[in-house]
Amino acid sequence: MKPPRQRFGRHARSVMADRRWVLLPLCARAAWLQLTDIGDVMPELRQPPTGRAVQLEDLCRLLSASPDEMGSAICSLLERDVLEKVATGYRLKAF
């Protein structure tokens, strides 16, 4: 039996309907959409085990972004409670 096909972008409609969406700059919007898809296959992004939160370097690598670009996106996502600071990393709060 084949596993169900992963449909990327399935969270887009709910994320884009969120009232915080219009308040975010484009880089943060793109990061939020991509992080929701990554969270489906990487559960530690949503529910990190103790002491193993996803680091900024990992987010940059996963999104193929430079630390400068990702830094401004993360600041915006933290301000709007989309991401949450956990220990030394980050957790996706809204998806």
PDB file of N, CA, C and O in Angstrom, residues 23-91:
ATOM      1  N   LEU A  23      -0.119  42.020   8.062  1.00  0.00           N
ATOM      2  CA  LEU A  23       0.800  42.858   8.839  1.00  0.00           C
ATOM      3  C   LEU A  23       2.260  42.489   8.631  1.00  0.00           C
ATOM      4  O   LEU A  23       3.148  43.214   9.076  1.00  0.00           O
ATOM      5  N   LEU A  24       2.516  41.383   7.959  1.00  0.00           N
ATOM      6  CA  LEU A  24       3.879  40.886   7.793  1.00  0.00           C
ATOM      7  C   LEU A  24       4.517  41.365   6.497  1.00  0.00           C
ATOM      8  O   LEU A  24       3.835  41.481   5.473  1.00  0.00           O
ATOM      9  N   PRO A  25       5.828  41.606   6.525  1.00  0.00           N
ATOM     10  CA  PRO A  25       6.532  41.901   5.271  1.00  0.00           C
ATOM     11  C   PRO A  25       6.611  40.630   4.412  1.00  0.00           C
ATOM     12  O   PRO A  25       6.386  39.518   4.891  1.00  0.00           O
ATOM     13  N   LEU A  26       6.939  40.794   3.149  1.00  0.00           N
ATOM     14  CA  LEU A  26       6.953  39.664   2.217  1.00  0.00           C
ATOM     15  C   LEU A  26       7.898  38.541   2.639  1.00  0.00           C
ATOM     16  O   LEU A  26       7.585  37.367   2.478  1.00  0.00           O
ATOM     17  N   CYS A  27       9.062  38.901   3.175  1.00  0.00           N
ATOM     18  CA  CYS A  27      10.013  37.852   3.569  1.00  0.00           C
ATOM     19  C   CYS A  27       9.435  36.995   4.694  1.00  0.00           C
ATOM     20  O   CYS A  27       9.607  35.781   4.715  1.00  0.00           O
ATOM     21  N   ALA A  28       8.716  37.602   5.619  1.00  0.00           N
ATOM     22  CA  ALA A  28       8.107  36.852   6.717  1.00  0.00           C
ATOM     23  C   ALA A  28       6.934  36.011   6.220  1.00  0.00           C
ATOM     24  O   ALA A  28       6.725  34.893   6.695  1.00  0.00           O
ATOM     25  N   ARG A  29       6.182  36.530   5.260  1.00  0.00           N
ATOM     26  CA  ARG A  29       5.077  35.750   4.687  1.00  0.00           C
ATOM     27  C   ARG A  29       5.604  34.481   4.014  1.00  0.00           C
ATOM     28  O   ARG A  29       5.066  33.392   4.201  1.00  0.00           O
ATOM     29  N   ALA A  30       6.643  34.643   3.217  1.00  0.00           N
ATOM     30  CA  ALA A  30       7.227  33.490   2.520  1.00  0.00           C
ATOM     31  C   ALA A  30       7.770  32.471   3.520  1.00  0.00           C
ATOM     32  O   ALA A  30       7.566  31.269   3.363  1.00  0.00           O
ATOM     33  N   ALA A  31       8.447  32.957   4.554  1.00  0.00           N
ATOM     34  CA  ALA A  31       8.998  32.056   5.567  1.00  0.00           C
ATOM     35  C   ALA A  31       7.885  31.307   6.283  1.00  0.00           C
ATOM     36  O   ALA A  31       7.993  30.098   6.523  1.00  0.00           O
ATOM     37  N   TRP A  32       6.798  31.980   6.636  1.00  0.00           N
ATOM     38  CA  TRP A  32       5.688  31.353   7.343  1.00  0.00           C
ATOM     39  C   TRP A  32       5.077  30.232   6.501  1.00  0.00           C
ATOM     40  O   TRP A  32       4.850  29.125   6.993  1.00  0.00           O
ATOM     41  N   LEU A  33       4.830  30.500   5.229  1.00  0.00           N
ATOM     42  CA  LEU A  33       4.269  29.466   4.361  1.00  0.00           C
ATOM     43  C   LEU A  33       5.191  28.257   4.243  1.00  0.00           C
ATOM     44  O   LEU A  33       4.753  27.112   4.319  1.00  0.00           O
ATOM     45  N   GLN A  34       6.463  28.509   4.063  1.00  0.00           N
ATOM     46  CA  GLN A  34       7.403  27.406   3.920  1.00  0.00           C
ATOM     47  C   GLN A  34       7.564  26.638   5.226  1.00  0.00           C
ATOM     48  O   GLN A  34       7.687  25.415   5.222  1.00  0.00           O
ATOM     49  N   LEU A  35       7.563  27.341   6.341  1.00  0.00           N
ATOM     50  CA  LEU A  35       7.721  26.670   7.634  1.00  0.00           C
ATOM     51  C   LEU A  35       6.528  25.775   7.960  1.00  0.00           C
ATOM     52  O   LEU A  35       6.695  24.742   8.604  1.00  0.00           O
ATOM     53  N   THR A  36       5.324  26.145   7.533  1.00  0.00           N
ATOM     54  CA  THR A  36       4.177  25.272   7.785  1.00  0.00           C
ATOM     55  C   THR A  36       4.321  23.956   7.031  1.00  0.00           C
ATOM     56  O   THR A  36       3.972  22.906   7.567  1.00  0.00           O
ATOM     57  N   ASP A  37       4.835  24.010   5.808  1.00  0.00           N
ATOM     58  CA  ASP A  37       5.062  22.774   5.058  1.00  0.00           C
ATOM     59  C   ASP A  37       6.180  21.949   5.683  1.00  0.00           C
ATOM     60  O   ASP A  37       6.080  20.729   5.782  1.00  0.00           O
ATOM     61  N   ILE A  38       7.236  22.604   6.104  1.00  0.00           N
ATOM     62  CA  ILE A  38       8.353  21.890   6.728  1.00  0.00           C
ATOM     63  C   ILE A  38       7.909  21.257   8.045  1.00  0.00           C
ATOM     64  O   ILE A  38       8.335  20.164   8.396  1.00  0.00           O
ATOM     65  N   GLY A  39       7.030  21.940   8.771  1.00  0.00           N
ATOM     66  CA  GLY A  39       6.533  21.410  10.041  1.00  0.00           C
ATOM     67  C   GLY A  39       5.795  20.095   9.904  1.00  0.00           C
ATOM     68  O   GLY A  39       5.700  19.335  10.866  1.00  0.00           O
ATOM     69  N   ASP A  40       5.248  19.813   8.727  1.00  0.00           N
ATOM     70  CA  ASP A  40       4.567  18.534   8.508  1.00  0.00           C
ATOM     71  C   ASP A  40       5.526  17.355   8.541  1.00  0.00           C
ATOM     72  O   ASP A  40       5.157  16.264   8.963  1.00  0.00           O
ATOM     73  N   VAL A  41       6.727  17.554   8.061  1.00  0.00           N
ATOM     74  CA  VAL A  41       7.698  16.461   8.000  1.00  0.00           C
ATOM     75  C   VAL A  41       8.778  16.582   9.073  1.00  0.00           C
ATOM     76  O   VAL A  41       9.585  15.673   9.239  1.00  0.00           O
ATOM     77  N   MET A  42       8.775  17.675   9.788  1.00  0.00           N
ATOM     78  CA  MET A  42       9.776  17.923  10.833  1.00  0.00           C
ATOM     79  C   MET A  42       9.038  18.339  12.112  1.00  0.00           C
ATOM     80  O   MET A  42       8.916  19.529  12.399  1.00  0.00           O
ATOM     81  N   PRO A  43       8.529  17.379  12.874  1.00  0.00           N
ATOM     82  CA  PRO A  43       7.686  17.702  14.034  1.00  0.00           C
ATOM     83  C   PRO A  43       8.383  18.530  15.115  1.00  0.00           C
ATOM     84  O   PRO A  43       7.726  19.226  15.879  1.00  0.00           O
ATOM     85  N   GLU A  44       9.703  18.492  15.163  1.00  0.00           N
ATOM     86  CA  GLU A  44      10.406  19.283  16.174  1.00  0.00           C
ATOM     87  C   GLU A  44      10.295  20.783  15.931  1.00  0.00           C
ATOM     88  O   GLU A  44      10.585  21.584  16.813  1.00  0.00           O
ATOM     89  N   LEU A  45       9.838  21.173  14.748  1.00  0.00           N
ATOM     90  CA  LEU A  45       9.602  22.591  14.477  1.00  0.00           C
ATOM     91  C   LEU A  45       8.346  23.076  15.205  1.00  0.00           C
ATOM     92  O   LEU A  45       8.274  24.215  15.633  1.00  0.00           O
ATOM     93  N   ARG A  46       7.385  22.176  15.392  1.00  0.00           N
ATOM     94  CA  ARG A  46       6.152  22.542  16.097  1.00  0.00           C
ATOM     95  C   ARG A  46       6.205  22.181  17.576  1.00  0.00           C
ATOM     96  O   ARG A  46       5.731  22.937  18.411  1.00  0.00           O
ATOM     97  N   GLN A  47       6.718  21.034  17.893  1.00  0.00           N
ATOM     98  CA  GLN A  47       6.803  20.550  19.266  1.00  0.00           C
ATOM     99  C   GLN A  47       8.225  20.101  19.567  1.00  0.00           C
ATOM    100  O   GLN A  47       8.525  18.912  19.553  1.00  0.00           O
ATOM    101  N   PRO A  48       9.123  21.050  19.826  1.00  0.00           N
ATOM    102  CA  PRO A  48      10.522  20.647  20.043  1.00  0.00           C
ATOM    103  C   PRO A  48      10.705  19.900  21.362  1.00  0.00           C
ATOM    104  O   PRO A  48      10.125  20.279  22.369  1.00  0.00           O
ATOM    105  N   PRO A  49      11.480  18.822  21.335  1.00  0.00           N
ATOM    106  CA  PRO A  49      11.812  18.144  22.587  1.00  0.00           C
ATOM    107  C   PRO A  49      12.697  19.057  23.440  1.00  0.00           C
ATOM    108  O   PRO A  49      13.308  20.001  22.939  1.00  0.00           O
ATOM    109  N   THR A  50      12.762  18.797  24.693  1.00  0.00           N
ATOM    110  CA  THR A  50      13.536  19.628  25.618  1.00  0.00           C
ATOM    111  C   THR A  50      14.978  19.758  25.157  1.00  0.00           C
ATOM    112  O   THR A  50      15.661  18.772  24.917  1.00  0.00           O
ATOM    113  N   GLY A  51      15.418  21.001  25.004  1.00  0.00           N
ATOM    114  CA  GLY A  51      16.799  21.285  24.637  1.00  0.00           C
ATOM    115  C   GLY A  51      17.152  21.065  23.187  1.00  0.00           C
ATOM    116  O   GLY A  51      18.325  21.115  22.831  1.00  0.00           O
ATOM    117  N   ARG A  52      16.165  20.826  22.322  1.00  0.00           N
ATOM    118  CA  ARG A  52      16.478  20.549  20.911  1.00  0.00           C
ATOM    119  C   ARG A  52      15.629  21.382  19.965  1.00  0.00           C
ATOM    120  O   ARG A  52      15.135  20.894  18.968  1.00  0.00           O
ATOM    121  N   ALA A  53      15.467  22.647  20.252  1.00  0.00           N
ATOM    122  CA  ALA A  53      14.692  23.522  19.375  1.00  0.00           C
ATOM    123  C   ALA A  53      15.475  23.789  18.089  1.00  0.00           C
ATOM    124  O   ALA A  53      16.692  23.702  18.051  1.00  0.00           O
ATOM    125  N   VAL A  54      14.758  24.131  17.045  1.00  0.00           N
ATOM    126  CA  VAL A  54      15.365  24.400  15.738  1.00  0.00           C
ATOM    127  C   VAL A  54      16.104  25.735  15.803  1.00  0.00           C
ATOM    128  O   VAL A  54      15.536  26.753  16.180  1.00  0.00           O
ATOM    129  N   GLN A  55      17.361  25.712  15.422  1.00  0.00           N
ATOM    130  CA  GLN A  55      18.225  26.891  15.483  1.00  0.00           C
ATOM    131  C   GLN A  55      18.060  27.762  14.240  1.00  0.00           C
ATOM    132  O   GLN A  55      17.570  27.316  13.210  1.00  0.00           O
ATOM    133  N   LEU A  56      18.529  29.006  14.327  1.00  0.00           N
ATOM    134  CA  LEU A  56      18.493  29.937  13.204  1.00  0.00           C
ATOM    135  C   LEU A  56      19.249  29.380  12.003  1.00  0.00           C
ATOM    136  O   LEU A  56      18.787  29.477  10.866  1.00  0.00           O
ATOM    137  N   GLU A  57      20.388  28.751  12.239  1.00  0.00           N
ATOM    138  CA  GLU A  57      21.178  28.186  11.143  1.00  0.00           C
ATOM    139  C   GLU A  57      20.405  27.097  10.407  1.00  0.00           C
ATOM    140  O   GLU A  57      20.477  26.986   9.186  1.00  0.00           O
ATOM    141  N   ASP A  58      19.661  26.286  11.171  1.00  0.00           N
ATOM    142  CA  ASP A  58      18.848  25.237  10.551  1.00  0.00           C
ATOM    143  C   ASP A  58      17.729  25.833   9.707  1.00  0.00           C
ATOM    144  O   ASP A  58      17.450  25.349   8.612  1.00  0.00           O
ATOM    145  N   LEU A  59      17.089  26.876  10.222  1.00  0.00           N
ATOM    146  CA  LEU A  59      16.030  27.536   9.459  1.00  0.00           C
ATOM    147  C   LEU A  59      16.580  28.133   8.167  1.00  0.00           C
ATOM    148  O   LEU A  59      15.953  28.025   7.116  1.00  0.00           O
ATOM    149  N   CYS A  60      17.739  28.749   8.242  1.00  0.00           N
ATOM    150  CA  CYS A  60      18.369  29.314   7.038  1.00  0.00           C
ATOM    151  C   CYS A  60      18.664  28.226   6.023  1.00  0.00           C
ATOM    152  O   CYS A  60      18.425  28.399   4.825  1.00  0.00           O
ATOM    153  N   ARG A  61      19.169  27.101   6.488  1.00  0.00           N
ATOM    154  CA  ARG A  61      19.486  25.991   5.594  1.00  0.00           C
ATOM    155  C   ARG A  61      18.215  25.408   4.975  1.00  0.00           C
ATOM    156  O   ARG A  61      18.151  25.162   3.773  1.00  0.00           O
ATOM    157  N   LEU A  62      17.176  25.205   5.781  1.00  0.00           N
ATOM    158  CA  LEU A  62      15.936  24.624   5.283  1.00  0.00           C
ATOM    159  C   LEU A  62      15.229  25.518   4.266  1.00  0.00           C
ATOM    160  O   LEU A  62      14.618  25.033   3.324  1.00  0.00           O
ATOM    161  N   LEU A  63      15.319  26.827   4.466  1.00  0.00           N
ATOM    162  CA  LEU A  63      14.645  27.765   3.573  1.00  0.00           C
ATOM    163  C   LEU A  63      15.568  28.332   2.503  1.00  0.00           C
ATOM    164  O   LEU A  63      15.152  29.180   1.716  1.00  0.00           O
ATOM    165  N   SER A  64      16.807  27.889   2.488  1.00  0.00           N
ATOM    166  CA  SER A  64      17.807  28.388   1.530  1.00  0.00           C
ATOM    167  C   SER A  64      17.871  29.910   1.560  1.00  0.00           C
ATOM    168  O   SER A  64      17.820  30.577   0.532  1.00  0.00           O
ATOM    169  N   ALA A  65      17.975  30.445   2.759  1.00  0.00           N
ATOM    170  CA  ALA A  65      18.010  31.902   2.942  1.00  0.00           C
ATOM    171  C   ALA A  65      19.303  32.296   3.641  1.00  0.00           C
ATOM    172  O   ALA A  65      19.914  31.497   4.343  1.00  0.00           O
ATOM    173  N   SER A  66      19.689  33.540   3.462  1.00  0.00           N
ATOM    174  CA  SER A  66      20.859  34.051   4.173  1.00  0.00           C
ATOM    175  C   SER A  66      20.434  34.439   5.587  1.00  0.00           C
ATOM    176  O   SER A  66      19.258  34.744   5.827  1.00  0.00           O
ATOM    177  N   PRO A  67      21.361  34.422   6.533  1.00  0.00           N
ATOM    178  CA  PRO A  67      21.019  34.794   7.915  1.00  0.00           C
ATOM    179  C   PRO A  67      20.457  36.210   8.030  1.00  0.00           C
ATOM    180  O   PRO A  67      19.601  36.457   8.878  1.00  0.00           O
ATOM    181  N   ASP A  68      20.891  37.139   7.169  1.00  0.00           N
ATOM    182  CA  ASP A  68      20.361  38.505   7.211  1.00  0.00           C
ATOM    183  C   ASP A  68      18.881  38.536   6.834  1.00  0.00           C
ATOM    184  O   ASP A  68      18.065  39.167   7.503  1.00  0.00           O
ATOM    185  N   GLU A  69      18.549  37.860   5.746  1.00  0.00           N
ATOM    186  CA  GLU A  69      17.156  37.799   5.307  1.00  0.00           C
ATOM    187  C   GLU A  69      16.297  37.102   6.353  1.00  0.00           C
ATOM    188  O   GLU A  69      15.204  37.552   6.677  1.00  0.00           O
ATOM    189  N   MET A  70      16.794  35.997   6.855  1.00  0.00           N
ATOM    190  CA  MET A  70      16.029  35.214   7.814  1.00  0.00           C
ATOM    191  C   MET A  70      15.883  35.949   9.137  1.00  0.00           C
ATOM    192  O   MET A  70      14.855  35.826   9.798  1.00  0.00           O
ATOM    193  N   GLY A  71      16.889  36.723   9.505  1.00  0.00           N
ATOM    194  CA  GLY A  71      16.828  37.476  10.763  1.00  0.00           C
ATOM    195  C   GLY A  71      15.690  38.470  10.781  1.00  0.00           C
ATOM    196  O   GLY A  71      14.943  38.559  11.763  1.00  0.00           O
ATOM    197  N   SER A  72      15.491  39.197   9.692  1.00  0.00           N
ATOM    198  CA  SER A  72      14.396  40.167   9.656  1.00  0.00           C
ATOM    199  C   SER A  72      13.039  39.470   9.595  1.00  0.00           C
ATOM    200  O   SER A  72      12.072  39.928  10.202  1.00  0.00           O
ATOM    201  N   ALA A  73      12.965  38.351   8.887  1.00  0.00           N
ATOM    202  CA  ALA A  73      11.708  37.597   8.827  1.00  0.00           C
ATOM    203  C   ALA A  73      11.359  37.036  10.201  1.00  0.00           C
ATOM    204  O   ALA A  73      10.210  37.109  10.637  1.00  0.00           O
ATOM    205  N   ILE A  74      12.349  36.507  10.899  1.00  0.00           N
ATOM    206  CA  ILE A  74      12.101  35.933  12.223  1.00  0.00           C
ATOM    207  C   ILE A  74      11.661  37.007  13.207  1.00  0.00           C
ATOM    208  O   ILE A  74      10.746  36.780  14.008  1.00  0.00           O
ATOM    209  N   CYS A  75      12.267  38.179  13.148  1.00  0.00           N
ATOM    210  CA  CYS A  75      11.846  39.275  14.036  1.00  0.00           C
ATOM    211  C   CYS A  75      10.371  39.600  13.828  1.00  0.00           C
ATOM    212  O   CYS A  75       9.620  39.758  14.797  1.00  0.00           O
ATOM    213  N   SER A  76       9.947  39.679  12.581  1.00  0.00           N
ATOM    214  CA  SER A  76       8.537  39.967  12.282  1.00  0.00           C
ATOM    215  C   SER A  76       7.621  38.844  12.753  1.00  0.00           C
ATOM    216  O   SER A  76       6.544  39.094  13.299  1.00  0.00           O
ATOM    217  N   LEU A  77       8.049  37.598  12.542  1.00  0.00           N
ATOM    218  CA  LEU A  77       7.231  36.462  12.967  1.00  0.00           C
ATOM    219  C   LEU A  77       7.152  36.353  14.488  1.00  0.00           C
ATOM    220  O   LEU A  77       6.116  35.957  15.033  1.00  0.00           O
ATOM    221  N   LEU A  78       8.206  36.728  15.178  1.00  0.00           N
ATOM    222  CA  LEU A  78       8.181  36.740  16.646  1.00  0.00           C
ATOM    223  C   LEU A  78       7.247  37.825  17.166  1.00  0.00           C
ATOM    224  O   LEU A  78       6.511  37.606  18.136  1.00  0.00           O
ATOM    225  N   GLU A  79       7.271  39.003  16.540  1.00  0.00           N
ATOM    226  CA  GLU A  79       6.405  40.110  16.962  1.00  0.00           C
ATOM    227  C   GLU A  79       4.928  39.771  16.826  1.00  0.00           C
ATOM    228  O   GLU A  79       4.114  40.227  17.608  1.00  0.00           O
ATOM    229  N   ARG A  80       4.582  38.978  15.830  1.00  0.00           N
ATOM    230  CA  ARG A  80       3.178  38.639  15.559  1.00  0.00           C
ATOM    231  C   ARG A  80       2.765  37.296  16.163  1.00  0.00           C
ATOM    232  O   ARG A  80       1.687  36.793  15.860  1.00  0.00           O
ATOM    233  N   ASP A  81       3.592  36.702  17.002  1.00  0.00           N
ATOM    234  CA  ASP A  81       3.307  35.422  17.669  1.00  0.00           C
ATOM    235  C   ASP A  81       3.090  34.266  16.700  1.00  0.00           C
ATOM    236  O   ASP A  81       2.294  33.371  16.947  1.00  0.00           O
ATOM    237  N   VAL A  82       3.807  34.283  15.599  1.00  0.00           N
ATOM    238  CA  VAL A  82       3.782  33.151  14.679  1.00  0.00           C
ATOM    239  C   VAL A  82       4.868  32.172  15.087  1.00  0.00           C
ATOM    240  O   VAL A  82       4.659  30.963  15.100  1.00  0.00           O
ATOM    241  N   LEU A  83       6.034  32.690  15.449  1.00  0.00           N
ATOM    242  CA  LEU A  83       7.140  31.901  15.999  1.00  0.00           C
ATOM    243  C   LEU A  83       7.277  32.228  17.474  1.00  0.00           C
ATOM    244  O   LEU A  83       6.892  33.307  17.920  1.00  0.00           O
ATOM    245  N   GLU A  84       7.861  31.295  18.196  1.00  0.00           N
ATOM    246  CA  GLU A  84       8.105  31.488  19.616  1.00  0.00           C
ATOM    247  C   GLU A  84       9.547  31.096  19.917  1.00  0.00           C
ATOM    248  O   GLU A  84      10.036  30.084  19.412  1.00  0.00           O
ATOM    249  N   LYS A  85      10.201  31.903  20.709  1.00  0.00           N
ATOM    250  CA  LYS A  85      11.573  31.594  21.136  1.00  0.00           C
ATOM    251  C   LYS A  85      11.505  30.486  22.180  1.00  0.00           C
ATOM    252  O   LYS A  85      10.773  30.580  23.158  1.00  0.00           O
ATOM    253  N   VAL A  86      12.260  29.420  21.949  1.00  0.00           N
ATOM    254  CA  VAL A  86      12.309  28.280  22.870  1.00  0.00           C
ATOM    255  C   VAL A  86      13.772  27.965  23.132  1.00  0.00           C
ATOM    256  O   VAL A  86      14.492  27.596  22.211  1.00  0.00           O
ATOM    257  N   ALA A  87      14.187  28.138  24.373  1.00  0.00           N
ATOM    258  CA  ALA A  87      15.577  27.889  24.761  1.00  0.00           C
ATOM    259  C   ALA A  87      16.522  28.642  23.813  1.00  0.00           C
ATOM    260  O   ALA A  87      16.551  29.847  23.808  1.00  0.00           O
ATOM    261  N   THR A  88      17.253  27.906  22.988  1.00  0.00           N
ATOM    262  CA  THR A  88      18.203  28.545  22.069  1.00  0.00           C
ATOM    263  C   THR A  88      17.716  28.522  20.626  1.00  0.00           C
ATOM    264  O   THR A  88      18.462  28.847  19.717  1.00  0.00           O
ATOM    265  N   GLY A  89      16.469  28.133  20.401  1.00  0.00           N
ATOM    266  CA  GLY A  89      15.954  28.032  19.052  1.00  0.00           C
ATOM    267  C   GLY A  89      14.555  28.616  18.932  1.00  0.00           C
ATOM    268  O   GLY A  89      14.171  29.510  19.683  1.00  0.00           O
ATOM    269  N   TYR A  90      13.797  28.086  17.980  1.00  0.00           N
ATOM    270  CA  TYR A  90      12.470  28.605  17.686  1.00  0.00           C
ATOM    271  C   TYR A  90      11.466  27.487  17.494  1.00  0.00           C
ATOM    272  O   TYR A  90      11.810  26.366  17.140  1.00  0.00           O
ATOM    273  N   ARG A  91      10.207  27.817  17.744  1.00  0.00           N
ATOM    274  CA  ARG A  91       9.089  26.883  17.561  1.00  0.00           C
ATOM    275  C   ARG A  91       8.008  27.590  16.765  1.00  0.00           C
ATOM    276  O   ARG A  91       7.703  28.762  16.990  1.00  0.00           O
TER     277      ARG A  91
END
